[in-house]
Amino acid sequence: MFETSGSTRKFFDNLSSFETRATSQVPTFDRTLDSYFDRNFEAIVEEWGLITEADLHEYARRLEFLSYEVGRLYAMKDLFKSRADSIEKAIEELEAKK
């Protein structure tokens, strides 16, 4: 349809790069908020009691240990039950002798 000259094309290319530079320098609420959080991140995490990656690793370690303990106790459930039954029987025998 209409042909644009090389200098016009170059002008429009420069205009888009100017827009990008200008938008990165104009303050916005998002940039202000990001800057605030970057400066105060540690204090915010501490004040709000947020979970950090180190906390997650510690919780994962504790969960693994507790899972192991539950599995071990479940495996010994029958042994504990038989011991409890024998203790209960011994108590009943002692009470019967009174």
mmCIF file of C-alpha atoms in Angstrom:
data_model
loop_
_atom_site.group_PDB
_atom_site.id
_atom_site.type_symbol
_atom_site.label_atom_id
_atom_site.label_comp_id
_atom_site.label_asym_id
_atom_site.label_seq_id
_atom_site.Cartn_x
_atom_site.Cartn_y
_atom_site.Cartn_z
ATOM 1 C CA MET A 1 0.000 0.000 0.000
ATOM 2 C CA PHE A 2 2.068 2.991 1.233
ATOM 3 C CA GLU A 3 5.793 2.523 1.348
ATOM 4 C CA THR A 4 7.708 4.034 4.274
ATOM 5 C CA SER A 5 11.182 5.333 3.797
ATOM 6 C CA GLY A 6 14.218 3.959 5.615
ATOM 7 C CA SER A 7 14.540 7.083 7.763
ATOM 8 C CA THR A 8 10.895 6.804 8.866
ATOM 9 C CA ARG A 9 11.379 3.146 9.760
ATOM 10 C CA LYS A 10 14.507 4.058 11.751
ATOM 11 C CA PHE A 11 12.589 6.804 13.595
ATOM 12 C CA PHE A 12 9.870 4.349 14.666
ATOM 13 C CA ASP A 13 12.480 1.791 15.782
ATOM 14 C CA ASN A 14 14.122 4.458 17.958
ATOM 15 C CA LEU A 15 10.742 5.469 19.340
ATOM 16 C CA SER A 16 10.066 1.972 20.722
ATOM 17 C CA SER A 17 13.475 1.828 22.420
ATOM 18 C CA PHE A 18 12.840 5.274 23.935
ATOM 19 C CA GLU A 19 9.521 4.072 25.283
ATOM 20 C CA THR A 20 11.230 1.115 26.951
ATOM 21 C CA ARG A 21 13.884 3.323 28.576
ATOM 22 C CA ALA A 22 11.286 5.858 29.701
ATOM 23 C CA THR A 23 8.976 3.278 31.252
ATOM 24 C CA SER A 24 11.828 1.750 33.244
ATOM 25 C CA GLN A 25 12.660 5.137 34.760
ATOM 26 C CA VAL A 26 9.143 6.300 35.612
ATOM 27 C CA PRO A 27 8.296 5.332 39.205
ATOM 28 C CA THR A 28 5.267 3.085 39.603
ATOM 29 C CA PHE A 29 3.539 1.592 42.591
ATOM 30 C CA ASP A 30 4.857 -1.875 41.664
ATOM 31 C CA ARG A 31 8.466 -0.704 41.523
ATOM 32 C CA THR A 32 8.085 1.237 44.762
ATOM 33 C CA LEU A 33 6.586 -1.801 46.478
ATOM 34 C CA ASP A 34 9.283 -4.109 45.101
ATOM 35 C CA SER A 35 11.970 -1.728 46.290
ATOM 36 C CA TYR A 36 10.417 -1.562 49.768
ATOM 37 C CA PHE A 37 10.283 -5.357 50.064
ATOM 38 C CA ASP A 38 13.847 -5.710 48.784
ATOM 39 C CA ARG A 39 15.114 -3.300 51.448
ATOM 40 C CA ASN A 40 13.045 -4.703 54.323
ATOM 41 C CA PHE A 41 12.698 -8.371 53.430
ATOM 42 C CA GLU A 42 14.371 -9.851 56.513
ATOM 43 C CA ALA A 43 12.488 -7.600 58.927
ATOM 44 C CA ILE A 44 9.166 -8.431 57.250
ATOM 45 C CA VAL A 45 9.824 -12.171 57.412
ATOM 46 C CA GLU A 46 10.714 -11.873 61.104
ATOM 47 C CA GLU A 47 7.817 -9.563 62.020
ATOM 48 C CA TRP A 48 5.145 -11.513 60.155
ATOM 49 C CA GLY A 49 6.557 -14.888 61.196
ATOM 50 C CA LEU A 50 6.848 -16.099 57.613
ATOM 51 C CA ILE A 51 8.384 -19.473 56.873
ATOM 52 C CA THR A 52 11.789 -19.425 55.238
ATOM 53 C CA GLU A 53 13.466 -22.119 53.169
ATOM 54 C CA ALA A 54 15.607 -23.047 56.181
ATOM 55 C CA ASP A 55 12.416 -23.521 58.209
ATOM 56 C CA LEU A 56 11.005 -25.787 55.501
ATOM 57 C CA HIS A 57 14.151 -27.938 55.543
ATOM 58 C CA GLU A 58 13.944 -28.218 59.340
ATOM 59 C CA TYR A 59 10.259 -29.189 59.182
ATOM 60 C CA ALA A 60 11.021 -31.777 56.502
ATOM 61 C CA ARG A 61 13.782 -33.238 58.694
ATOM 62 C CA ARG A 62 11.438 -33.413 61.694
ATOM 63 C CA LEU A 63 8.682 -34.986 59.613
ATOM 64 C CA GLU A 64 11.064 -37.641 58.344
ATOM 65 C CA PHE A 65 12.161 -38.464 61.912
ATOM 66 C CA LEU A 66 8.579 -38.607 63.185
ATOM 67 C CA SER A 67 7.534 -40.809 60.267
ATOM 68 C CA TYR A 68 10.370 -43.168 61.144
ATOM 69 C CA GLU A 69 9.324 -43.243 64.817
ATOM 70 C CA VAL A 70 5.658 -43.854 63.983
ATOM 71 C CA GLY A 71 6.628 -46.706 61.672
ATOM 72 C CA ARG A 72 8.876 -48.223 64.333
ATOM 73 C CA LEU A 73 6.199 -47.957 67.012
ATOM 74 C CA TYR A 74 3.545 -49.395 64.708
ATOM 75 C CA ALA A 75 5.795 -52.348 63.954
ATOM 76 C CA MET A 76 6.147 -52.999 67.701
ATOM 77 C CA LYS A 77 2.426 -52.515 68.430
ATOM 78 C CA ASP A 78 1.755 -56.228 68.968
ATOM 79 C CA LEU A 79 4.699 -56.538 71.350
ATOM 80 C CA PHE A 80 3.468 -53.563 73.390
ATOM 81 C CA LYS A 81 -0.054 -54.985 73.469
ATOM 82 C CA SER A 82 1.152 -58.364 74.739
ATOM 83 C CA ARG A 83 3.267 -56.643 77.420
ATOM 84 C CA ALA A 84 0.306 -54.510 78.489
ATOM 85 C CA ASP A 85 -1.902 -57.599 78.640
ATOM 86 C CA SER A 86 0.634 -59.451 80.787
ATOM 87 C CA ILE A 87 0.981 -56.461 83.140
ATOM 88 C CA GLU A 88 -2.799 -56.190 83.398
ATOM 89 C CA LYS A 89 -3.020 -59.904 84.177
ATOM 90 C CA ALA A 90 -0.322 -59.579 86.859
ATOM 91 C CA ILE A 91 -2.196 -56.651 88.448
ATOM 92 C CA GLU A 92 -5.425 -58.662 88.477
ATOM 93 C CA GLU A 93 -3.611 -61.590 90.171
ATOM 94 C CA LEU A 94 -2.159 -59.253 92.805
ATOM 95 C CA GLU A 95 -5.548 -57.694 93.484
ATOM 96 C CA ALA A 96 -7.110 -61.144 93.775
ATOM 97 C CA LYS A 97 -4.617 -62.113 96.492
ATOM 98 C CA LYS A 98 -5.684 -59.250 98.745
#
